[in-house]
Amino acid sequence: MEKVDILINNALIVTMNPRRDVIPRGFVAVRDGKIVDVGSGDGRSKYVAEEYVELRRSVVTPGFVCAHTHFYGLLLTGSPWFGVIEAPSDFQQNLQRIWWALDETLTHEDVYVSALLGSILFARTGTTFFKDLLDAPNVTQNSLDYVEKGVTEVGLRGFAGFSVTQRRSLSEGYEGIAENERFVRKTHANPESKVKGVFTLHASFTVTDDVLIKTKELADKYGTIYAMHLEEGLIDVYHNIERYGKRPVERLRDIGFLSPRFLAIHGVQVTEDELMILKQHDVKIAHNAMSNMINGVGVPPIPKMLGLGMTVGIGNDGYVMDVFENMRSTYLVHKVVNKDPRLMSPLKVVEMATIDAAKALGVHDKIGSIEVGKEADITILVPEFTHTPLDERTVYGHLVNTFNGKDVWGVLVRGSWVTKERRVITVDLDRVIDYAEKVVNRLWDRMISMEVKYKVEWLKP
Ligand SMILES: [Zn+2]
């Protein structure tokens, strides 16, 4: 009998392969970090394994993929800062009073701690791959190394980019681009890097055409995806119309910025015409339903995008890291806002958190489904209780309607355990919690004692 490293046996397997096969009692065999076999029946009749994983009522899915996050955003949860500021009344004030106040206060240590915490939250709730945007404009140089350090200690994988902006000065845009290029060169040269650099920008209303064009050129040169927030709030639309006489998507098209490797984050305010332009250029979308809700910016036309055959992945925008909460919100919000309960199926939502998110990030040849030859990024769920039968007919409905992150029993990243028996095994969780508490308290003190500028120095056209 053939030898493998891990044999997951007697499980309900949600493959997300092109046929979307769900195997009621099946096995997954893992060797050297790759999936070497997937099938139905007893895997023990074919394989001898170093380790057998055979759990009662387990569901095996691909490791979930997060199309967009900001680890540093986690540092805001429960922050006393909210008690200091006047509550923002729109998206622009939200950025100025909350996000930009936070990111101007960040140190490299804060960045490291946020990546550590974010990776732990992801691993505990089933997400194994992500794309992160860091905005830390006072410590730009080498900042992405601290994202990499936190993620690598936990053992996840993903993409990281510095969120290039020129909201304070034109030159800081080029410093951000230099940091991205430095990190891309460093990580792409090293096959062992768990975090790979990608080119990212904040939004079209905080950067000039030069910076957009330069970013696109570099992404082409290094063959990476590139990502930017697009029409999250109305400020993006107003700014582009005022300064350039056109809407954001039209401006991006006219300077040759759009391509299939561009990941547009949000797209809340896009018009039908802009949607067609995005579709024509095969632009990918990261959808962050819960972030859109908490920011009160509106809801993007995701069902229309899906109807056009566009690729949409689910992200969390640095708000709630549990993919099940984000899937559930994605499932529900489009029904509400369009007053149409037919919109969004459980299967589509699971696709958007696995294979479609992998497509949006350009990594679907390696992860996003359980198929022979793919890397063994696998999530194993063991729900403590399901009130209706859990089988091949019902599993998508359960994943979207009843499961949550606490049902995750373990995750494998390239065949290595990161969580197992519902515990993170790569880092000492108590030590991380104690350390992070100190760092985050210091950050909050600095925010409150510092005179953080709310003012935006608008770009000259
Ligand atoms: Zn974001």
Coordinates of C-alpha atoms and ligand atoms in Angstrom, one line a residue:
M1 CA 0.0 0.0 0.0
E2 CA 1.1 3.5 -0.8
K3 CA 2.4 5.7 2.0
V4 CA 1.1 9.2 2.6
D5 CA 1.7 11.8 5.4
I6 CA -1.9 12.4 6.4
L7 CA -5.1 10.6 5.5
I8 CA -8.3 12.3 6.3
N9 CA -10.9 9.5 6.3
N10 CA -14.6 9.0 6.6
A11 CA -15.5 12.6 6.1
L12 CA -18.1 14.6 4.1
I13 CA -15.8 16.3 1.5
V14 CA -16.8 19.5 -0.2
T15 CA -14.3 19.5 -3.0
M16 CA -15.2 22.8 -4.9
N17 CA -13.7 21.0 -7.9
P18 CA -15.1 22.0 -11.4
R19 CA -17.9 19.6 -11.0
R20 CA -18.5 20.8 -7.4
D21 CA -18.5 17.2 -6.2
V22 CA -19.5 16.5 -2.6
I23 CA -18.4 13.1 -1.4
P24 CA -20.5 11.8 1.5
R25 CA -18.0 9.3 3.0
G26 CA -14.7 10.1 1.5
F27 CA -11.0 10.5 2.1
V28 CA -8.2 13.0 1.2
A29 CA -4.6 11.8 1.1
V30 CA -1.8 14.4 1.6
R31 CA 1.9 13.9 0.9
D32 CA 4.7 16.5 0.8
G33 CA 2.2 19.3 1.2
K34 CA 0.1 18.3 -1.7
I35 CA -3.2 16.5 -2.2
V36 CA -2.3 13.2 -3.8
D37 CA -5.8 11.6 -3.8
V38 CA -9.4 12.4 -3.1
G39 CA -12.1 9.7 -3.3
S40 CA -15.0 8.0 -1.8
G41 CA -14.9 4.9 0.5
D42 CA -12.3 3.9 3.0
G43 CA -8.9 5.5 2.3
R44 CA -7.3 2.9 4.6
S45 CA -7.8 0.3 1.9
K46 CA -5.4 2.3 -0.3
Y47 CA -3.0 4.1 1.9
V48 CA -0.8 3.7 5.0
A49 CA -0.5 7.1 6.7
E50 CA 1.8 8.7 9.2
E51 CA -1.3 10.3 10.6
Y52 CA -4.9 9.3 10.3
V53 CA -7.7 11.9 10.9
E54 CA -11.0 10.2 11.4
L55 CA -13.6 12.3 13.2
R56 CA -17.2 11.8 13.9
R57 CA -19.4 13.9 11.6
S58 CA -16.6 15.9 10.0
V59 CA -16.8 18.2 7.0
V60 CA -13.7 18.8 4.9
T61 CA -13.5 22.0 2.8
P62 CA -10.7 23.7 1.0
G63 CA -9.0 26.2 3.2
F64 CA -11.0 29.4 2.9
V65 CA -9.5 32.3 1.0
C66 CA -10.0 35.9 2.1
A67 CA -9.9 38.3 -0.9
H68 CA -9.3 41.4 1.2
T69 CA -8.3 42.3 4.8
H70 CA -6.4 44.8 6.8
F71 CA -4.8 43.1 9.8
Y72 CA -4.1 46.4 11.4
G73 CA -7.9 47.2 11.4
L74 CA -8.3 44.6 14.1
L75 CA -6.5 46.9 16.6
L76 CA -9.6 49.1 16.6
T77 CA -11.9 46.5 18.1
G78 CA -13.3 48.0 21.3
S79 CA -10.8 50.9 21.2
P80 CA -11.4 53.9 23.6
W81 CA -10.7 56.1 20.6
F82 CA -14.4 55.8 19.7
G83 CA -15.2 57.6 22.9
V84 CA -12.8 60.5 22.1
I85 CA -13.9 61.5 18.6
E86 CA -17.0 63.0 17.4
A87 CA -18.8 60.1 15.6
P88 CA -18.2 60.2 11.8
S89 CA -21.4 60.8 9.8
D90 CA -20.1 59.6 6.5
F91 CA -17.4 57.5 4.8
Q92 CA -14.9 60.4 4.4
Q93 CA -15.2 61.3 8.1
N94 CA -14.8 57.6 8.9
L95 CA -11.5 57.5 7.1
Q96 CA -10.2 60.8 8.5
R97 CA -11.3 60.3 12.1
I98 CA -10.8 56.6 12.6
W99 CA -8.7 54.8 9.9
W100 CA -6.2 57.5 9.2
A101 CA -5.9 58.4 12.9
L102 CA -5.0 54.8 13.5
D103 CA -2.6 54.2 10.6
E104 CA -0.6 57.4 11.4
T105 CA 0.0 56.1 14.9
L106 CA 1.2 52.6 13.9
T107 CA 4.7 51.4 14.7
H108 CA 6.4 48.3 13.2
E109 CA 5.6 46.5 16.4
D110 CA 1.9 47.3 16.1
V111 CA 2.0 46.0 12.5
Y112 CA 3.6 42.7 13.7
V113 CA 1.1 42.2 16.5
S114 CA -1.8 42.8 14.2
A115 CA -0.5 40.3 11.7
L116 CA 0.0 37.8 14.5
L117 CA -3.5 38.3 15.9
G118 CA -5.1 38.4 12.4
S119 CA -3.5 35.1 11.4
I120 CA -4.6 33.4 14.6
L121 CA -8.1 34.6 14.1
F122 CA -8.1 33.4 10.5
A123 CA -6.5 30.0 11.4
R124 CA -9.0 29.4 14.2
T125 CA -12.0 30.1 11.9
G126 CA -10.8 28.2 8.8
T127 CA -9.2 30.8 6.5
T128 CA -5.7 29.7 5.3
F129 CA -4.9 32.3 2.6
F130 CA -5.5 36.1 2.4
K131 CA -4.6 39.4 0.8
D132 CA -3.7 42.1 3.3
L133 CA -3.3 45.9 2.7
L134 CA -1.2 47.8 5.2
D135 CA -1.4 51.5 5.7
A136 CA 1.2 52.8 8.1
P137 CA 2.5 56.0 6.5
N138 CA 4.9 57.0 9.3
V139 CA 6.8 53.7 9.2
T140 CA 6.5 52.8 5.5
Q141 CA 10.0 51.5 5.0
N142 CA 10.3 47.8 5.7
S143 CA 6.8 47.7 7.2
L144 CA 5.7 44.7 5.2
D145 CA 8.4 42.6 6.8
Y146 CA 6.4 42.9 10.0
V147 CA 3.3 41.6 8.4
E148 CA 5.4 38.7 7.0
K149 CA 6.8 38.0 10.5
G150 CA 3.4 37.7 12.2
V151 CA 1.9 35.6 9.5
T152 CA 4.9 33.3 9.2
E153 CA 5.0 32.6 12.9
V154 CA 1.4 31.4 12.8
G155 CA 2.0 29.5 9.6
L156 CA -0.6 30.9 7.2
R157 CA 0.0 32.1 3.7
G158 CA -1.1 35.2 1.7
F159 CA -0.4 38.3 -0.2
A160 CA 0.6 41.6 1.4
G161 CA 0.9 45.1 0.0
F162 CA 1.4 48.6 1.3
S163 CA -1.6 50.7 0.7
V164 CA 0.0 53.5 -1.5
T165 CA -1.6 56.9 -0.9
Q166 CA -0.7 60.6 -1.5
R167 CA -3.2 62.0 0.9
R168 CA -0.5 64.0 2.8
S169 CA 2.1 64.5 0.2
L170 CA 2.9 63.5 -3.4
S171 CA 6.2 62.0 -2.4
E172 CA 4.7 59.5 0.1
G173 CA 3.1 57.7 -2.9
Y174 CA 6.5 56.9 -4.3
E175 CA 7.7 55.8 -0.9
G176 CA 4.8 53.3 -0.7
I177 CA 5.5 52.0 -4.2
A178 CA 9.2 51.6 -3.3
E179 CA 8.2 49.5 -0.2
N180 CA 5.9 47.3 -2.4
E181 CA 8.6 46.8 -5.0
R182 CA 11.2 46.0 -2.3
F183 CA 8.9 43.4 -0.7
V184 CA 7.8 41.9 -4.0
R185 CA 11.5 41.4 -5.0
K186 CA 12.4 40.0 -1.6
T187 CA 9.5 37.5 -1.3
H188 CA 9.3 36.4 -4.9
A189 CA 13.0 35.5 -4.9
N190 CA 12.5 33.2 -2.0
P191 CA 10.3 30.1 -2.7
E192 CA 9.9 29.5 1.0
S193 CA 8.2 32.9 1.7
K194 CA 4.7 32.3 3.1
V195 CA 3.8 35.9 2.4
K196 CA 4.3 37.2 -1.2
G197 CA 4.3 40.9 -2.1
V198 CA 1.7 42.4 -4.4
F199 CA 1.2 46.0 -5.6
T200 CA -1.6 47.8 -3.8
L201 CA -3.0 51.3 -3.6
H202 CA -5.4 53.0 -1.3
A203 CA -8.0 54.5 -3.6
S204 CA -8.2 56.6 -6.8
F205 CA -9.2 59.7 -4.8
T206 CA -5.9 59.7 -2.9
V207 CA -3.5 59.0 -5.7
T208 CA -2.5 60.8 -9.0
D209 CA -2.4 59.2 -12.4
D210 CA 1.4 58.9 -12.3
V211 CA 1.2 56.6 -9.2
L212 CA -1.6 54.5 -10.7
I213 CA 0.4 54.0 -14.0
K214 CA 3.6 53.3 -12.1
T215 CA 1.9 50.6 -10.0
K216 CA 0.3 49.0 -13.0
E217 CA 3.7 48.9 -14.8
L218 CA 5.4 47.3 -11.8
A219 CA 2.6 44.7 -11.4
D220 CA 3.1 43.9 -15.1
K221 CA 6.8 43.7 -14.8
Y222 CA 6.7 41.3 -11.8
G223 CA 3.6 39.4 -12.9
T224 CA 1.6 40.1 -9.7
I225 CA -2.0 41.0 -9.1
Y226 CA -2.6 44.6 -8.0
A227 CA -5.4 45.8 -5.8
M228 CA -7.1 49.1 -4.8
H229 CA -10.3 50.2 -3.1
L230 CA -12.8 51.3 -5.7
E231 CA -15.9 53.5 -5.1
E232 CA -16.4 52.4 -1.5
G233 CA -17.8 55.8 -0.6
L234 CA -19.2 58.6 -2.7
I235 CA -16.0 60.7 -2.0
D236 CA -14.2 58.6 -4.6
V237 CA -16.9 59.4 -7.2
Y238 CA -17.1 63.1 -6.4
H239 CA -13.3 63.6 -6.4
N240 CA -12.8 62.0 -9.8
I241 CA -15.7 63.9 -11.4
E242 CA -14.4 67.2 -9.9
R243 CA -10.7 66.7 -10.8
Y244 CA -10.9 64.6 -13.9
G245 CA -14.4 65.1 -15.3
K246 CA -15.1 61.4 -15.2
R247 CA -16.1 58.7 -12.9
P248 CA -13.4 56.5 -11.2
V249 CA -13.7 53.5 -13.5
E250 CA -13.7 55.7 -16.6
R251 CA -10.5 57.4 -15.4
L252 CA -8.9 54.1 -14.7
R253 CA -9.8 52.8 -18.1
D254 CA -8.5 55.9 -19.9
I255 CA -5.1 55.6 -18.3
G256 CA -4.8 51.9 -19.2
F257 CA -5.0 50.8 -15.5
L258 CA -7.6 48.0 -15.9
S259 CA -6.7 44.4 -16.6
P260 CA -7.7 40.8 -15.5
R261 CA -5.0 41.1 -12.7
F262 CA -6.6 44.1 -11.1
L263 CA -8.6 43.3 -8.0
A264 CA -11.1 46.1 -7.3
I265 CA -12.1 46.2 -3.6
H266 CA -15.8 47.1 -3.0
G267 CA -17.3 48.8 -6.1
V268 CA -20.2 49.9 -4.0
Q269 CA -21.1 53.0 -6.1
V270 CA -20.4 51.7 -9.6
T271 CA -23.0 52.5 -12.3
E272 CA -24.2 50.0 -14.9
D273 CA -21.8 51.6 -17.5
E274 CA -18.9 51.2 -15.1
L275 CA -19.9 47.6 -14.4
M276 CA -19.7 46.9 -18.2
I277 CA -16.2 48.5 -18.4
L278 CA -15.0 46.3 -15.4
K279 CA -16.5 43.3 -17.0
Q280 CA -14.9 44.0 -20.4
H281 CA -11.5 44.2 -18.7
D282 CA -12.2 41.0 -16.6
V283 CA -11.5 43.0 -13.4
K284 CA -11.9 40.9 -10.3
I285 CA -13.9 42.1 -7.3
A286 CA -13.4 41.7 -3.5
H287 CA -16.7 42.0 -1.7
N288 CA -16.8 43.0 2.0
A289 CA -20.4 42.8 3.1
M290 CA -20.0 43.4 6.8
S291 CA -17.6 46.3 6.3
N292 CA -20.0 47.9 4.0
M293 CA -22.7 47.5 6.7
I294 CA -20.7 49.0 9.6
N295 CA -19.5 51.9 7.4
G296 CA -22.9 52.5 6.1
V297 CA -21.6 53.1 2.6
G298 CA -24.2 51.0 0.7
V299 CA -24.3 47.6 -0.9
P300 CA -22.4 46.9 -4.2
P301 CA -24.4 45.3 -7.1
I302 CA -22.9 41.8 -6.5
P303 CA -25.8 39.8 -8.0
K304 CA -25.4 41.9 -11.2
M305 CA -21.7 41.3 -11.3
L306 CA -22.3 37.6 -10.9
G307 CA -25.0 37.7 -13.6
L308 CA -22.3 39.1 -15.9
G309 CA -20.0 36.2 -15.1
M310 CA -17.5 38.4 -13.1
T311 CA -15.3 36.8 -10.5
V312 CA -16.1 38.0 -7.0
G313 CA -14.3 36.9 -3.8
I314 CA -15.4 37.5 -0.2
G315 CA -13.2 39.6 2.0
N316 CA -13.6 41.2 5.4
D317 CA -11.9 44.6 5.0
G318 CA -10.2 44.2 8.5
Y319 CA -13.5 44.0 10.4
V320 CA -14.8 40.5 11.4
M321 CA -12.3 37.8 10.5
D322 CA -14.6 34.8 10.8
V323 CA -15.4 33.7 7.2
F324 CA -18.7 32.1 8.2
E325 CA -20.0 35.5 9.4
N326 CA -18.9 37.1 6.2
M327 CA -20.5 34.3 4.1
R328 CA -23.7 34.7 6.0
S329 CA -23.8 38.4 5.6
T330 CA -23.0 38.1 1.8
Y331 CA -25.9 35.5 1.6
L332 CA -28.4 37.9 3.3
V333 CA -27.6 41.5 2.5
H334 CA -28.4 41.3 -1.3
K335 CA -31.8 39.8 -0.6
V336 CA -32.6 42.7 1.7
V337 CA -31.3 45.6 -0.4
N338 CA -32.9 44.3 -3.6
K339 CA -36.1 43.0 -1.8
D340 CA -35.5 39.7 -3.6
P341 CA -35.0 36.5 -1.6
R342 CA -34.0 34.5 -4.7
L343 CA -30.6 36.3 -4.9
M344 CA -27.4 34.5 -3.7
S345 CA -27.4 30.7 -3.3
P346 CA -25.5 28.9 -0.6
L347 CA -23.3 27.3 -3.2
K348 CA -22.4 30.6 -4.8
V349 CA -21.5 32.1 -1.5
V350 CA -19.2 29.1 -0.6
E351 CA -17.6 29.5 -4.1
M352 CA -17.0 33.1 -3.4
A353 CA -15.1 32.2 -0.2
T354 CA -13.0 29.4 -1.7
I355 CA -12.4 28.9 -5.5
D356 CA -13.7 32.3 -6.6
A357 CA -11.6 34.2 -4.1
A358 CA -8.6 32.1 -5.2
K359 CA -9.4 33.1 -8.8
A360 CA -9.7 36.8 -7.7
L361 CA -6.2 36.5 -6.3
G362 CA -4.8 34.5 -9.2
V363 CA -3.9 31.5 -7.1
H364 CA -6.7 29.1 -8.2
D365 CA -4.1 26.7 -9.9
K366 CA -2.7 26.0 -6.4
I367 CA -5.5 26.4 -3.8
G368 CA -9.2 27.0 -3.5
S369 CA -10.4 23.4 -4.0
I370 CA -9.7 19.9 -2.9
E371 CA -8.2 18.3 -6.1
V372 CA -5.3 16.1 -6.8
G373 CA -2.1 18.1 -7.4
K374 CA -3.3 21.1 -5.5
E375 CA -1.5 22.3 -2.3
A376 CA -3.0 20.8 0.9
D377 CA -4.7 23.9 2.3
I378 CA -7.6 22.2 4.0
T379 CA -10.2 23.1 6.7
I380 CA -11.7 20.4 8.8
L381 CA -15.0 21.2 10.6
V382 CA -16.6 19.2 13.3
P383 CA -19.9 21.0 14.3
E384 CA -20.9 20.3 17.9
F385 CA -24.5 20.2 16.9
T386 CA -26.6 20.4 13.7
H387 CA -30.3 20.4 14.1
T388 CA -31.1 19.0 10.6
P389 CA -29.3 16.2 8.7
L390 CA -25.7 17.1 7.6
D391 CA -25.0 15.4 4.3
E392 CA -24.1 15.9 0.6
R393 CA -27.6 17.5 0.0
T394 CA -27.5 20.0 2.9
V395 CA -23.9 20.8 3.4
Y396 CA -23.8 24.2 1.5
G397 CA -26.9 25.2 3.4
H398 CA -25.3 24.4 6.7
L399 CA -22.0 26.1 5.8
V400 CA -23.8 29.3 5.1
N401 CA -26.7 29.2 7.5
T402 CA -25.6 27.3 10.7
F403 CA -21.8 26.9 10.9
N404 CA -19.5 29.4 12.5
G405 CA -15.7 29.6 13.1
K406 CA -15.9 27.7 16.4
D407 CA -16.9 24.6 14.4
V408 CA -13.4 24.6 12.8
W409 CA -11.5 21.6 14.3
G410 CA -8.3 22.2 12.4
V411 CA -6.6 23.6 9.4
L412 CA -3.7 22.4 7.2
V413 CA -1.6 24.8 5.3
R414 CA 0.5 23.1 2.6
G415 CA 0.0 19.9 4.6
S416 CA 1.1 21.3 7.9
W417 CA -1.2 21.7 10.9
V418 CA -1.8 25.3 12.1
T419 CA -4.8 24.5 14.2
K420 CA -5.7 21.1 15.5
E421 CA -8.3 19.9 18.0
R422 CA -9.6 23.6 18.0
R423 CA -6.2 25.0 19.2
V424 CA -3.5 27.0 17.5
I425 CA -0.5 24.7 17.6
T426 CA 2.2 27.0 16.0
V427 CA 2.3 29.7 18.7
D428 CA 1.8 29.9 22.4
L429 CA -1.6 31.6 22.5
D430 CA -1.4 32.8 26.2
R431 CA 1.9 34.4 25.5
V432 CA 0.6 36.1 22.4
I433 CA -2.5 37.4 24.2
D434 CA -0.4 38.9 27.1
Y435 CA 2.1 40.5 24.7
A436 CA -0.6 41.8 22.3
E437 CA -2.5 43.4 25.2
K438 CA 0.5 45.5 26.2
V439 CA 1.2 46.6 22.7
V440 CA -2.4 47.5 21.9
N441 CA -2.9 49.4 25.1
R442 CA 0.3 51.4 24.3
L443 CA -1.1 52.1 20.8
W444 CA -4.4 53.3 22.2
D445 CA -2.7 55.6 24.7
R446 CA -0.6 57.1 21.9
M447 CA -3.7 57.7 19.8
I448 CA -5.4 59.5 22.6
S449 CA -2.5 61.6 23.7
M450 CA -1.3 62.5 20.3
E451 CA -2.8 65.3 18.3
V452 CA -3.9 63.3 15.3
K453 CA -4.7 65.3 12.3
Y454 CA -8.1 64.9 10.8
K455 CA -7.3 67.2 8.0
V456 CA -6.6 65.9 4.5
E457 CA -4.3 67.9 2.4
W458 CA -6.0 67.5 -0.9
L459 CA -4.0 66.6 -4.0
K460 CA -3.3 69.3 -6.5
P461 CA -4.7 68.3 -9.9
Ligands
ZN1 ZN -10.0 47.8 2.7

